[in-house]
Amino acid sequence: MRELEERIRQDGRVLSDGVLKVDGFITHQVDPFLMKKIGQRFGEIFAKENITKVVTIESSGIAPAIYTAEALGVPMIFARKAKSLTMTEELLSTDVYSFTKQVTSTISISRRFLDATDHVLIIDDFLANGMAAKGLTELCQQAGASVAGIGILIEKSFQNGREFLTDAGLPVVSLARIANLENGTITFLPADDQEVDGGQ
Ligand code: 5GP
């Protein structure tokens, strides 16, 4: 998605350890106009998949996920990282190792919101080693729900997340794919944001 790539070039900052900082438009301050266009693009890509829920993880996945859910006309669920006192019902839970925070946390979704009739689109801001997407997939599996695919805003293709997820049979669609962040320069691969048609 050309507009996302241009914005990453303009406002993204490379941290020395292979981490890209996008806090001016995705992860802290959020550009709602760009997020809406991203949601509409994922809506087009997954239009034929009969998605019933969009699932993400708090907090930076929420903005693109809500616009994707709007585009598909379905609810959005975000997995919580900390258990809230108000989450009294039965939970779907799994542990996820955070690439940026370097800690393992338990993520949860109330069992009430996902079941075996659901066909889920997972959305997240970044794909590094695929641990967040794997954790969200596990929550869907616990509910008996199927996963149509994983929509990513920024894939760091020099890490093994895409391979890990596609090897597990999960289609990955990334709107921007970064080949490397060497010498503080962002080098893109061609994006793969073609329409997904699982033939359902
Ligand atoms: P993974 O679970 O695929 O290893 O890492 C993806 C998660 O780590 C995303 O949810 C995102 O929060 C975070 N992440 C991974 N790489 C980066 C990065 O380069 N920049 C930022 N801001 N977050 C990242």
XYZ file of C-alpha atoms and ligand atoms in Angstrom:
224
model
C 0.000 0.000 0.000
C 1.857 2.978 -1.388
C 0.431 5.522 1.076
C 1.563 3.476 4.093
C 5.058 3.004 2.612
C 5.354 6.749 1.938
C 4.302 7.538 5.485
C 6.812 5.040 6.898
C 9.561 6.651 4.795
C 8.501 10.111 5.935
C 7.785 9.570 9.648
C 9.234 6.153 10.592
C 12.447 6.090 12.610
C 14.867 3.185 12.630
C 16.137 2.123 16.049
C 19.522 0.428 15.966
C 18.239 -3.017 16.987
C 16.080 -3.654 13.939
C 13.038 -1.982 15.446
C 11.026 0.601 13.544
C 9.409 3.403 15.524
C 6.095 4.613 14.105
C 4.738 6.409 17.151
C 3.763 9.518 15.155
C 0.996 7.745 13.197
C 0.358 4.168 14.501
C 1.639 3.183 17.950
C 1.142 6.325 20.075
C -0.295 9.237 18.108
C -2.672 7.673 15.571
C -3.609 9.020 12.114
C -7.304 8.124 11.782
C -7.416 8.939 8.055
C -4.569 6.542 7.276
C -6.069 3.904 9.616
C -9.415 4.187 7.832
C -7.772 3.672 4.423
C -5.902 0.664 5.820
C -9.173 -0.757 7.173
C -10.847 -0.249 3.796
C -7.943 -1.990 2.023
C -8.153 -5.017 4.331
C -11.932 -4.918 3.809
C -11.397 -5.231 0.032
C -8.717 -7.914 0.363
C -10.841 -10.151 2.622
C -14.256 -9.235 1.138
C -14.915 -12.766 -0.208
C -13.945 -14.575 2.994
C -17.223 -14.283 4.939
C -15.399 -12.897 7.982
C -17.550 -12.778 11.126
C -15.090 -11.142 13.582
C -11.892 -9.107 13.429
C -9.482 -9.991 16.251
C -6.428 -8.004 17.366
C -4.282 -7.444 20.455
C -4.147 -4.282 22.541
C -3.080 -1.638 22.048
C -1.643 -0.695 18.663
C -3.713 -3.210 16.703
C -6.972 -1.638 17.825
C -7.061 1.381 15.471
C -6.530 -0.490 12.181
C -8.690 -3.389 13.418
C -11.697 -1.195 14.189
C -11.663 0.332 10.688
C -11.214 -3.134 9.144
C -14.200 -4.359 11.147
C -16.217 -1.354 10.000
C -15.306 -2.059 6.369
C -16.364 -5.723 6.728
C -19.473 -4.862 8.773
C -18.533 -7.127 11.699
C -17.492 -6.662 15.375
C -13.874 -6.175 16.452
C -12.453 -7.952 19.524
C -9.125 -7.021 21.085
C -7.297 -9.504 23.269
C -6.400 -7.990 26.620
C -2.934 -8.263 28.093
C -3.938 -7.700 31.706
C -6.884 -9.407 33.321
C -9.533 -6.869 34.239
C -11.684 -7.228 37.369
C -14.703 -6.942 35.100
C -13.638 -10.035 33.087
C -15.535 -12.429 35.301
C -16.675 -14.931 32.701
C -14.757 -17.853 31.252
C -11.693 -16.789 29.295
C -9.749 -18.017 26.284
C -6.105 -17.452 27.296
C -2.589 -18.075 26.076
C 0.922 -16.772 26.691
C 2.666 -14.477 24.193
C 6.300 -13.381 24.191
C 6.519 -9.694 23.298
C 9.257 -8.874 20.788
C 9.531 -5.220 21.813
C 8.947 -5.556 25.577
C 10.872 -8.851 25.884
C 8.441 -10.245 28.441
C 5.838 -12.999 28.268
C 2.298 -11.951 29.042
C -1.005 -13.776 29.169
C -3.524 -12.538 26.615
C -7.245 -13.214 26.991
C -10.573 -12.923 25.230
C -13.904 -13.678 26.859
C -15.288 -16.993 25.607
C -18.624 -15.197 25.128
C -17.369 -13.341 22.044
C -15.930 -16.171 19.930
C -17.345 -19.574 19.056
C -17.179 -22.364 16.477
C -19.381 -20.435 14.023
C -16.809 -17.641 13.716
C -14.441 -17.107 10.784
C -11.813 -14.662 12.007
C -9.511 -12.103 10.415
C -6.540 -11.315 12.665
C -5.056 -7.798 12.353
C -1.854 -6.456 13.917
C 0.436 -3.475 13.444
C 3.761 -5.342 13.080
C 4.909 -8.827 12.163
C 8.333 -9.754 13.568
C 8.612 -13.405 14.720
C 4.878 -14.080 14.583
C 4.315 -14.667 18.281
C 1.424 -12.204 18.676
C -0.388 -13.601 15.619
C 0.259 -17.164 16.820
C -1.222 -16.314 20.237
C -4.321 -14.786 18.663
C -4.692 -17.844 16.424
C -4.525 -20.073 19.513
C -7.359 -18.119 21.160
C -9.480 -18.655 18.028
C -8.636 -22.379 18.041
C -9.636 -22.672 21.714
C -13.057 -21.276 20.726
C -13.294 -23.682 17.765
C -13.288 -20.680 15.405
C -11.484 -20.760 12.051
C -8.888 -18.181 10.974
C -9.238 -16.778 7.442
C -5.923 -14.976 7.517
C -3.649 -12.463 9.149
C -3.548 -8.823 8.029
C -0.391 -6.931 8.958
C 0.412 -3.250 8.495
C 4.226 -3.556 8.626
C 6.011 -6.854 8.063
C 9.704 -6.985 8.924
C 10.561 -9.597 6.310
C 14.082 -10.068 7.681
C 12.499 -11.807 10.693
C 10.838 -15.203 10.457
C 7.187 -14.398 11.314
C 5.767 -14.760 7.795
C 7.461 -18.117 7.235
C 6.371 -19.354 10.654
C 2.706 -18.446 10.042
C 2.457 -19.550 6.404
C 4.106 -22.873 7.327
C 1.243 -23.280 9.825
C -1.219 -22.805 6.921
C -2.198 -19.222 7.767
C -2.411 -16.750 4.847
C -0.478 -13.549 5.659
C -1.243 -10.268 3.898
C 1.108 -7.370 4.659
C 0.475 -3.819 3.424
C 4.160 -2.887 3.766
C 7.076 -5.322 3.738
C 10.483 -4.238 4.941
C 13.477 -6.100 3.496
C 15.907 -4.537 5.956
C 16.610 -1.568 8.196
C 20.367 -1.553 7.670
C 22.360 1.670 8.145
C 19.212 3.422 9.362
C 17.633 3.110 5.893
C 14.250 1.514 5.244
C 14.250 -0.819 2.211
C 10.899 -2.207 1.076
C 9.937 -5.432 -0.686
C 6.905 -5.381 -2.988
C 3.745 -5.587 -0.825
C 1.521 -8.643 -1.216
C -1.853 -7.024 -0.658
C -3.833 -9.010 -3.210
C -7.399 -10.179 -2.650
C -7.675 -13.402 -0.640
C -10.222 -15.912 -1.886
C -10.331 -19.064 0.160
C -13.046 -20.381 -2.130
C -15.739 -20.423 0.533
P 5.923 -10.730 16.833
O 4.900 -11.194 17.821
O 5.523 -10.949 15.408
O 7.300 -11.229 17.143
O 6.038 -9.166 17.021
C 4.912 -8.376 16.697
C 4.525 -7.516 17.849
O 5.693 -6.883 18.403
C 3.603 -6.411 17.379
O 2.353 -6.584 18.016
C 4.264 -5.119 17.811
O 3.592 -4.615 18.935
C 5.654 -5.489 18.252
N 6.723 -5.144 17.286
C 7.533 -6.020 16.630
N 8.442 -5.372 15.904
C 8.213 -4.048 16.083
C 8.853 -2.864 15.584
O 9.817 -2.876 14.812
N 8.316 -1.677 15.995
C 7.255 -1.602 16.840
N 6.800 -0.379 17.170
N 6.637 -2.700 17.331
C 7.105 -3.909 16.957
